[in-house]
Short mmCIF file of C-alpha atoms in Angstrom, two decimals:
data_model
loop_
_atom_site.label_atom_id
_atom_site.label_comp_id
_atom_site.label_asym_id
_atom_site.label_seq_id
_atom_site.Cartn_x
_atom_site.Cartn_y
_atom_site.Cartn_z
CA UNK Y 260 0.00 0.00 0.00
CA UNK Y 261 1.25 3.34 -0.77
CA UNK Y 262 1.27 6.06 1.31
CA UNK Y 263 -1.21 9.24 0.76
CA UNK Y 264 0.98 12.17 0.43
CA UNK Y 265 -1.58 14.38 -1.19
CA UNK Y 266 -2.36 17.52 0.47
CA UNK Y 267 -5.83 16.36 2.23
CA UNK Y 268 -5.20 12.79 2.36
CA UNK Y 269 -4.90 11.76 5.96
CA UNK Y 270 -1.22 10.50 5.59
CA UNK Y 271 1.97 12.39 6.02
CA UNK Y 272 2.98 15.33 4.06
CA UNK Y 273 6.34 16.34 3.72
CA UNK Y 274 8.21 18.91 5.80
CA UNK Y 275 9.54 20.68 2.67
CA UNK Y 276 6.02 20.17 0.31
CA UNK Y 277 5.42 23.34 -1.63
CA UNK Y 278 2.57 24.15 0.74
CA UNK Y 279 4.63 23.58 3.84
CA UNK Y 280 7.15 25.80 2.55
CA UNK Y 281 4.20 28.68 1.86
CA UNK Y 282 3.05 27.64 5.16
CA UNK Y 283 6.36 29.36 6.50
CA UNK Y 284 6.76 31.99 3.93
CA UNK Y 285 3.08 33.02 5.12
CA UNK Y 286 4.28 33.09 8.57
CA UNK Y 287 7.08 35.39 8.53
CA UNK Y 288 5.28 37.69 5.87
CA UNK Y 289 2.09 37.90 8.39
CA UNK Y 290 4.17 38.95 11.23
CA UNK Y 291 6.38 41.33 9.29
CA UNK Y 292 2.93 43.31 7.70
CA UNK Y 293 1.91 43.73 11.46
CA UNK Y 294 5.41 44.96 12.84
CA UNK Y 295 5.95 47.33 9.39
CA UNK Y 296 1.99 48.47 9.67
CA UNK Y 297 2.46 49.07 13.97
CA UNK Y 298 5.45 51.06 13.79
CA UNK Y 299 4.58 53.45 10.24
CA UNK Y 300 2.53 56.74 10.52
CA UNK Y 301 -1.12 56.09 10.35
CA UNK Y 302 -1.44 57.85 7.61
CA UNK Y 303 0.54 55.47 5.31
CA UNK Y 304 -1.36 52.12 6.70
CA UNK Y 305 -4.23 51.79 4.04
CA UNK Y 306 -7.67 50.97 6.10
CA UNK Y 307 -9.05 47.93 4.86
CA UNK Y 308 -12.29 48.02 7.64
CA UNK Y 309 -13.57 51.37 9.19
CA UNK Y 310 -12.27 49.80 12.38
CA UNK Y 311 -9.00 50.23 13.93
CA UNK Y 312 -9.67 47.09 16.22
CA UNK Y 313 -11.20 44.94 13.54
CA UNK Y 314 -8.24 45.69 11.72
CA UNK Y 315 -6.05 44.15 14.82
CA UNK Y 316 -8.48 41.41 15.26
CA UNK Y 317 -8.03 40.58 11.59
CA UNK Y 318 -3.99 40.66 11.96
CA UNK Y 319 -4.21 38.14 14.36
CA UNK Y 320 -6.31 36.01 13.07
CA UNK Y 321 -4.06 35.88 9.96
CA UNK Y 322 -1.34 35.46 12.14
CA UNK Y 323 -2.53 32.57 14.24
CA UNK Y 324 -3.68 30.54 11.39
CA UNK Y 325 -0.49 31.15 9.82
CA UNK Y 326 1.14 29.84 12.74
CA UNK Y 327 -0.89 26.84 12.60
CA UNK Y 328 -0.10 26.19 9.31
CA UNK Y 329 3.53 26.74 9.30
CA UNK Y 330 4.01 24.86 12.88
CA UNK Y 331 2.51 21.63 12.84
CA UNK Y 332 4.47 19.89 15.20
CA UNK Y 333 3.97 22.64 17.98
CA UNK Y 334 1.72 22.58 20.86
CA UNK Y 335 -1.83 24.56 20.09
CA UNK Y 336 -0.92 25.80 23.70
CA UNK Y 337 2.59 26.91 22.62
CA UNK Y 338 1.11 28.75 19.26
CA UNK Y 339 -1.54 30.84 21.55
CA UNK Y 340 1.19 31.74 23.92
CA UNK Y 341 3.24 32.65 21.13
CA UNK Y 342 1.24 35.04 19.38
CA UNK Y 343 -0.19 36.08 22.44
CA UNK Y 344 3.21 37.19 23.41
CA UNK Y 345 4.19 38.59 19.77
CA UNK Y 346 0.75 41.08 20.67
CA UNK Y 347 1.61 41.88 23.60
CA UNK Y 348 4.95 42.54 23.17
CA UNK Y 349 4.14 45.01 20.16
CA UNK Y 350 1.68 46.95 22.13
CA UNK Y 351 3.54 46.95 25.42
CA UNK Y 352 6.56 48.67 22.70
CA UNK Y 353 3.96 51.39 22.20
CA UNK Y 354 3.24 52.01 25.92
CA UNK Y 355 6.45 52.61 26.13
CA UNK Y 356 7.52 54.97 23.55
CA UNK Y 357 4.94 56.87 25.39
CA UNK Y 358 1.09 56.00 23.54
CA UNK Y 359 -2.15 56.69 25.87
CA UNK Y 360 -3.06 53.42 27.66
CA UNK Y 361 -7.03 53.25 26.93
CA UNK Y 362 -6.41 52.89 23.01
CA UNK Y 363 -3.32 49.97 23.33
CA UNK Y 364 -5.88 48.07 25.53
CA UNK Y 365 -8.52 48.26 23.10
CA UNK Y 366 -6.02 46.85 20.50
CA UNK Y 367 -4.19 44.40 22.62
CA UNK Y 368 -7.98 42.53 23.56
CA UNK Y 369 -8.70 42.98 19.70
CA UNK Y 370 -5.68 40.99 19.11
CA UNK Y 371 -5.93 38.75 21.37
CA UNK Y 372 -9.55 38.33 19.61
CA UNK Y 373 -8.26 37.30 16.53
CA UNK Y 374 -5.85 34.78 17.92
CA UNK Y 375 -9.19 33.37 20.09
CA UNK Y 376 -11.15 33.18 17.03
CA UNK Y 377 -8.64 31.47 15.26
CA UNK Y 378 -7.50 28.80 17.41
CA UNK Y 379 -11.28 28.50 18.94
CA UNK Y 380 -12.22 25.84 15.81
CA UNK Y 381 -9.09 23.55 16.58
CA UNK Y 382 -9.86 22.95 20.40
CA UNK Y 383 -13.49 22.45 19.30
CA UNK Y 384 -12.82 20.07 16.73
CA UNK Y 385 -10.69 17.96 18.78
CA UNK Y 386 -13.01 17.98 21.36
CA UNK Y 387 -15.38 16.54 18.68
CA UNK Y 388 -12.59 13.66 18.12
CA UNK Y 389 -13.07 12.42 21.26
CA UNK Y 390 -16.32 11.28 20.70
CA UNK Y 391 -16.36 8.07 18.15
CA UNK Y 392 -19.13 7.98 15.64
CA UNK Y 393 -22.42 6.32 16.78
CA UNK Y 394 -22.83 2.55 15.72
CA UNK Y 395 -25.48 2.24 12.69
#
């Protein structure tokens, strides 16, 4: 028997597949648009919602399936902490350089909104696996 190898197959697919490899790519590009679009003049960031915190619940929601994507192998837990640190760590950067509080909380729950929403389907659907299928 051969093994399936295809990209929704249930076996294996290789650590350096073409979508693996985007998987990565997608990864480091996500995180780099967030840390280029935090740190530039509002002015320059285009708006793609009317919402500054939609727009930071979107980033992370890219960014945490990303991360799921690109890290297989790592713990769900270790991916939420992750980003969850990457977030705070950008808007605790902000505080710093001397930003009004009240706003950077608003973003840094938005955030951590995304990364909820993203990561909210895996727990659920292994929760699901846990349950076997009902005898016919």
């Amino acid at each position: 028997m051969t093994e399936d190898r295809t990209l929704f197959g249930d076996g294996r697919y290789p650590d350096a597949g073409p979508f693996a490899v985007l998987a990565r790519l997608s990864l480091i590009g996500a995180a780099l648009a967030i840390v280029i679009a935090k740190f530039l003049p509002s002015e320059l960031v285009p708006d793609f919602v009317r919402s500054p915190n939609l727009q930071h619940f979107a980033a992370f929601y890219v960014l945490a399936l990303c991360a799921l994507a690109a890290l297989p192998r790592v713990r769900l837990r270790n991916v939420a902490f992750g980003v969850g640190l990457f977030a705070t760590a950008l808007e605790a950067l902000h505080l710093l350089a001397g930003a009004p509080l009240e706003p950077l909380v608003d973003n840094w729950v938005a955030d951590l909104g995304g990364l909820a929403a993203a990561i909210a389907p895996v727990i659920v659907e292994r929760f699901r696996r846990r349950f076997p299928p009902r005898a016919r």
